[in-house]
Every structure is written in structure tokens, then in C-alpha cells.
XYZ file of N, CA, C and O in Angstrom:
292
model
N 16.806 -3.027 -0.854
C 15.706 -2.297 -0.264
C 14.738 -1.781 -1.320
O 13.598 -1.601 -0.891
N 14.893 -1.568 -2.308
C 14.167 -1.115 -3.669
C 13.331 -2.050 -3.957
O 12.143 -1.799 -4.157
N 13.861 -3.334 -4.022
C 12.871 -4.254 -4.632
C 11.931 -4.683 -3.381
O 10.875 -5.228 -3.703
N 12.131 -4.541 -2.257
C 11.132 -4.624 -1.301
C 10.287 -3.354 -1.057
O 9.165 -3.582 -0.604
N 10.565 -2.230 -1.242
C 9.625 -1.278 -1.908
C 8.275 -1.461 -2.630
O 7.077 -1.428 -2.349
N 9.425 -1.764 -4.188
C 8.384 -1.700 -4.820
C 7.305 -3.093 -4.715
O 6.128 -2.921 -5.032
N 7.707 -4.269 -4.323
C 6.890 -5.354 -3.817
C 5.987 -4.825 -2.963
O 4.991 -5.538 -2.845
N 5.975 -3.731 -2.262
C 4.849 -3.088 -0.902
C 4.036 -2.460 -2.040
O 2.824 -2.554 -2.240
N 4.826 -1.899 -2.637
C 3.664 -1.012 -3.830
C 2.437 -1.886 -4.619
O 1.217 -1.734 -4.680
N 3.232 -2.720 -5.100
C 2.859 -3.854 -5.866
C 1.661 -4.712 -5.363
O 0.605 -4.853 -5.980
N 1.937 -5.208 -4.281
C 1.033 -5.561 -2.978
C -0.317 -4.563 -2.724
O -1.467 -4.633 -3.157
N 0.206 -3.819 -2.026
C -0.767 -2.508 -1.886
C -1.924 -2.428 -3.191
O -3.155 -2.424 -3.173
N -1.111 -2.379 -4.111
C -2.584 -1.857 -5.660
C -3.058 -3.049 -5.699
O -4.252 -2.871 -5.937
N -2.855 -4.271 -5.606
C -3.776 -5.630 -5.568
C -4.549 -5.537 -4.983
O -5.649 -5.822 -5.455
N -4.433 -5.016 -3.399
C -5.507 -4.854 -2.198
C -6.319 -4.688 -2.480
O -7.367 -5.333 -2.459
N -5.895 -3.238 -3.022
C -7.072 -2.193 -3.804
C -7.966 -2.798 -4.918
O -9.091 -2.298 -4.941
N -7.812 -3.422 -5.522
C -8.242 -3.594 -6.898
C -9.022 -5.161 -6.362
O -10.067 -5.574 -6.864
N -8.319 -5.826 -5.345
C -9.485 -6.758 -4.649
C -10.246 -5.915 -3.784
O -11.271 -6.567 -3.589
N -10.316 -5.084 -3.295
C -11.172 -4.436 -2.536
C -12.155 -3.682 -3.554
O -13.305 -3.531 -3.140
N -11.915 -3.287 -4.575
C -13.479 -3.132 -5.738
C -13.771 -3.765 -6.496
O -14.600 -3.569 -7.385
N -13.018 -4.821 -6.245
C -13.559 -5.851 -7.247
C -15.153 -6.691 -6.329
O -16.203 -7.075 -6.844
N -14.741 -6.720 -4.936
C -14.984 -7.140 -4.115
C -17.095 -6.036 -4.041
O -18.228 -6.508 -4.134
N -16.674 -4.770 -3.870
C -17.591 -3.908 -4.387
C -18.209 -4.083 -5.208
O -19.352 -4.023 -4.753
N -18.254 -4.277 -6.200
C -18.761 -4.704 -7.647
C -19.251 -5.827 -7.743
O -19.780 -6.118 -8.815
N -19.231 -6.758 -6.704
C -19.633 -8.049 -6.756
C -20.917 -8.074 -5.474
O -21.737 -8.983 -5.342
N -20.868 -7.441 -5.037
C -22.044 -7.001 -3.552
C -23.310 -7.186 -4.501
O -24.111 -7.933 -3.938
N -23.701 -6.826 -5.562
C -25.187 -6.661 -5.620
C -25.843 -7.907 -6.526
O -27.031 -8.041 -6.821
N -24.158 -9.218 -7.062
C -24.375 -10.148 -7.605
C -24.115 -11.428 -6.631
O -24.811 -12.443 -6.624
N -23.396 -11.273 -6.112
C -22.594 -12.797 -4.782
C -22.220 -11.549 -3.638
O -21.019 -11.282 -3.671
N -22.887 -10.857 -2.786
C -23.432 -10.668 -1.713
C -22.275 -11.215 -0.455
O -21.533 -10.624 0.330
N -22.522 -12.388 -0.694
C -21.644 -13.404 -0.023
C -20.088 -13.566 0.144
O -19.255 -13.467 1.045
N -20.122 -13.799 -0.898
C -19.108 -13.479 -1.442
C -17.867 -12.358 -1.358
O -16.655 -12.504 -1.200
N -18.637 -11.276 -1.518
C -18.013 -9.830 -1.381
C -17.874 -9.964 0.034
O -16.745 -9.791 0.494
N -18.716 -10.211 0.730
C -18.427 -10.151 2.025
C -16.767 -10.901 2.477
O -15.739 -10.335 2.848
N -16.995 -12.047 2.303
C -16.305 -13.281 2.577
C -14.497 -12.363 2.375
O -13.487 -12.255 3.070
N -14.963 -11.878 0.988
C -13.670 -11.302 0.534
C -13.354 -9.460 1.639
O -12.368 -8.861 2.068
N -14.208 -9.340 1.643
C -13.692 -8.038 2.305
C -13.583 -8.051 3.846
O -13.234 -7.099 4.543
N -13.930 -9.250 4.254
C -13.258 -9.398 5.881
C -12.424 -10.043 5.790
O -11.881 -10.196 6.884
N -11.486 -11.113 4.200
C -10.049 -11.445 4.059
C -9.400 -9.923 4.460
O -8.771 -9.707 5.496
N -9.570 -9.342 3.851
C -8.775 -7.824 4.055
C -8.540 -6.630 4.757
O -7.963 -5.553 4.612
N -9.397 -7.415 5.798
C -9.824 -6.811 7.144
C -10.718 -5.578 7.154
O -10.798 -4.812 8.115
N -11.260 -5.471 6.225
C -12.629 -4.098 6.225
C -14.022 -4.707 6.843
O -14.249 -5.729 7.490
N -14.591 -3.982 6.521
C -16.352 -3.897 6.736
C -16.636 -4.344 6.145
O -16.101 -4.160 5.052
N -17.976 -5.592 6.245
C -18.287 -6.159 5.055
C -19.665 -5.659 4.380
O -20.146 -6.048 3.315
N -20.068 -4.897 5.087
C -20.909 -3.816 5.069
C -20.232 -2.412 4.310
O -20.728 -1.296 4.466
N -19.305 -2.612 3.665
C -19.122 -1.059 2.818
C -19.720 -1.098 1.295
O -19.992 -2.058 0.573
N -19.806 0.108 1.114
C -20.819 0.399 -0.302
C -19.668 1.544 -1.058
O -18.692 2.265 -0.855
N -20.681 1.043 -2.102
C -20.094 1.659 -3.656
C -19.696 3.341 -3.613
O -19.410 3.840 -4.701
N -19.673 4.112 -2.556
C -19.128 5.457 -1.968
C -17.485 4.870 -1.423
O -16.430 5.328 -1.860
N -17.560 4.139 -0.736
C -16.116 3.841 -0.429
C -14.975 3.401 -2.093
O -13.769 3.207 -1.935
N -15.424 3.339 -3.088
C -14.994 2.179 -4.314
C -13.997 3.730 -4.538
O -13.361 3.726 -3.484
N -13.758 4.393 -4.943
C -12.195 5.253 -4.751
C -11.673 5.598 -3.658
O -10.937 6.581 -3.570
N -11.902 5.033 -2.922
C -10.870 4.864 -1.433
C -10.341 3.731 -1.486
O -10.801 2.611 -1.704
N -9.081 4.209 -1.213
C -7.532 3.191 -0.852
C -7.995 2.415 0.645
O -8.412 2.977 1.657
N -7.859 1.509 0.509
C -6.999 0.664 1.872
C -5.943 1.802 2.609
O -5.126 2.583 2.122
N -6.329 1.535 3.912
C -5.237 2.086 4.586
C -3.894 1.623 4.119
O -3.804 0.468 3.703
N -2.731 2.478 4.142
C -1.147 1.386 4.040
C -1.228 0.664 4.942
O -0.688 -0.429 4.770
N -1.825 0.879 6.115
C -0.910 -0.029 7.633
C -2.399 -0.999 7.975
O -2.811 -1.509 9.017
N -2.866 -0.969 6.764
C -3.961 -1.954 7.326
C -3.441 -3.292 7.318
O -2.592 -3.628 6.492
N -4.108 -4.439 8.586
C -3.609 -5.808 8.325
C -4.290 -6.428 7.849
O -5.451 -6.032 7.735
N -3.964 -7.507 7.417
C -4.309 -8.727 6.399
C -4.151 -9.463 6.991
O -3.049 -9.826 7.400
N -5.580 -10.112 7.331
C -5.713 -11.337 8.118
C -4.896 -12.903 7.228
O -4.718 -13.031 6.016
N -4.615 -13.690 8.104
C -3.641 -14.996 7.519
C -4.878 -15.400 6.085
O -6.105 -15.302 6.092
N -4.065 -15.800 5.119
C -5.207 -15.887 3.973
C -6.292 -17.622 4.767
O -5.831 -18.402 5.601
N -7.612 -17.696 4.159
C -8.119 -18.630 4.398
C -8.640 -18.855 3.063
O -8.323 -18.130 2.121
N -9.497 -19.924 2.946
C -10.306 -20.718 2.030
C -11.436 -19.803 1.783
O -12.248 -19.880 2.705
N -11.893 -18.680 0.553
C -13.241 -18.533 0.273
C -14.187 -19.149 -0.321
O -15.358 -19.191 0.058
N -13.569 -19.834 -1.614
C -14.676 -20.730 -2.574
C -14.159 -22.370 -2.466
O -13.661 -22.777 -3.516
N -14.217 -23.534 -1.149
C -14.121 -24.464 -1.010
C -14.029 -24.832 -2.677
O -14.741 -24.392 -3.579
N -12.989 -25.716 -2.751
C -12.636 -26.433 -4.121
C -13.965 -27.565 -4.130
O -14.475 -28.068 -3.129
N -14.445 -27.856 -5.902
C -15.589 -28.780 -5.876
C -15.198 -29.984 -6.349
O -14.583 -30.208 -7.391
N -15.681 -30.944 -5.329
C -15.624 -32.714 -5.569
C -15.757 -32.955 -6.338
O -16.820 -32.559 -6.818
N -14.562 -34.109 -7.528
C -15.148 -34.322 -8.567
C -16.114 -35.763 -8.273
O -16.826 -36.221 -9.167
């Protein structure tokens, strides 16, 4: 049960850290940020006031999909 713990923990601070990374990228790939912050089920409309706010714990995570289609060689 410990190591599934700390795997939730572990999990959890990634969210986070894609969720401002995700912020930080709004005023360069727009798109992008978006793309990524409705993977994680937020607003894709949130701004740089939300960037020290956590993810809910009990928020869901949509099934992962494709953001940056792989390029043809």
C-alpha cells in the first residue's frame, strides 16, 4: 500500500508541473496549451493567476490521446 501511495503522489506533482508548464506555453503555442490542458481535464481558458494552484486530487484524467501527431518522414 506504500508504494501505491507514493505512486499517487508522484503522479499528482507531474499533473501539476504539466499543468504550468502548460501555462507558460499560452502566450507562445496557444494551441497547444490548450490541447494540453483539456488532456487534464481543466479550462483551456485558465491564466497565469491559476499557475500556484494544484489540480484538484480527485480530478479526472481524460484517457491519454495524441497532441503533437508524429511527422512523416
Amino acid at each position: 500500500e506504500g508504494k501505491q501511495e507514493e505512486m499517487e503522489k508522484v503522479l499528482y506533482s507531474i499533473a501539476n508541473m504539466i499543468k504550468k508548464i502548460a501555462i507558460l506555453l499560452q502566450p507562445i503555442v496557444p494551441y497547444l496549451s490548450s490541447k494540453i490542458l483539456l488532456e487534464l481535464g481543466l479550462n483551456e481558458n485558465i491564466n497565469f493567476s491559476e499557475f500556484e494552484k494544484n489540480i484538484n486530487q480527485r480530478q479526472k484524467i481524460k484517457e491519454p490521446s495524441i497532441i503533437i501527431p508524429r511527422l512523416k518522414k
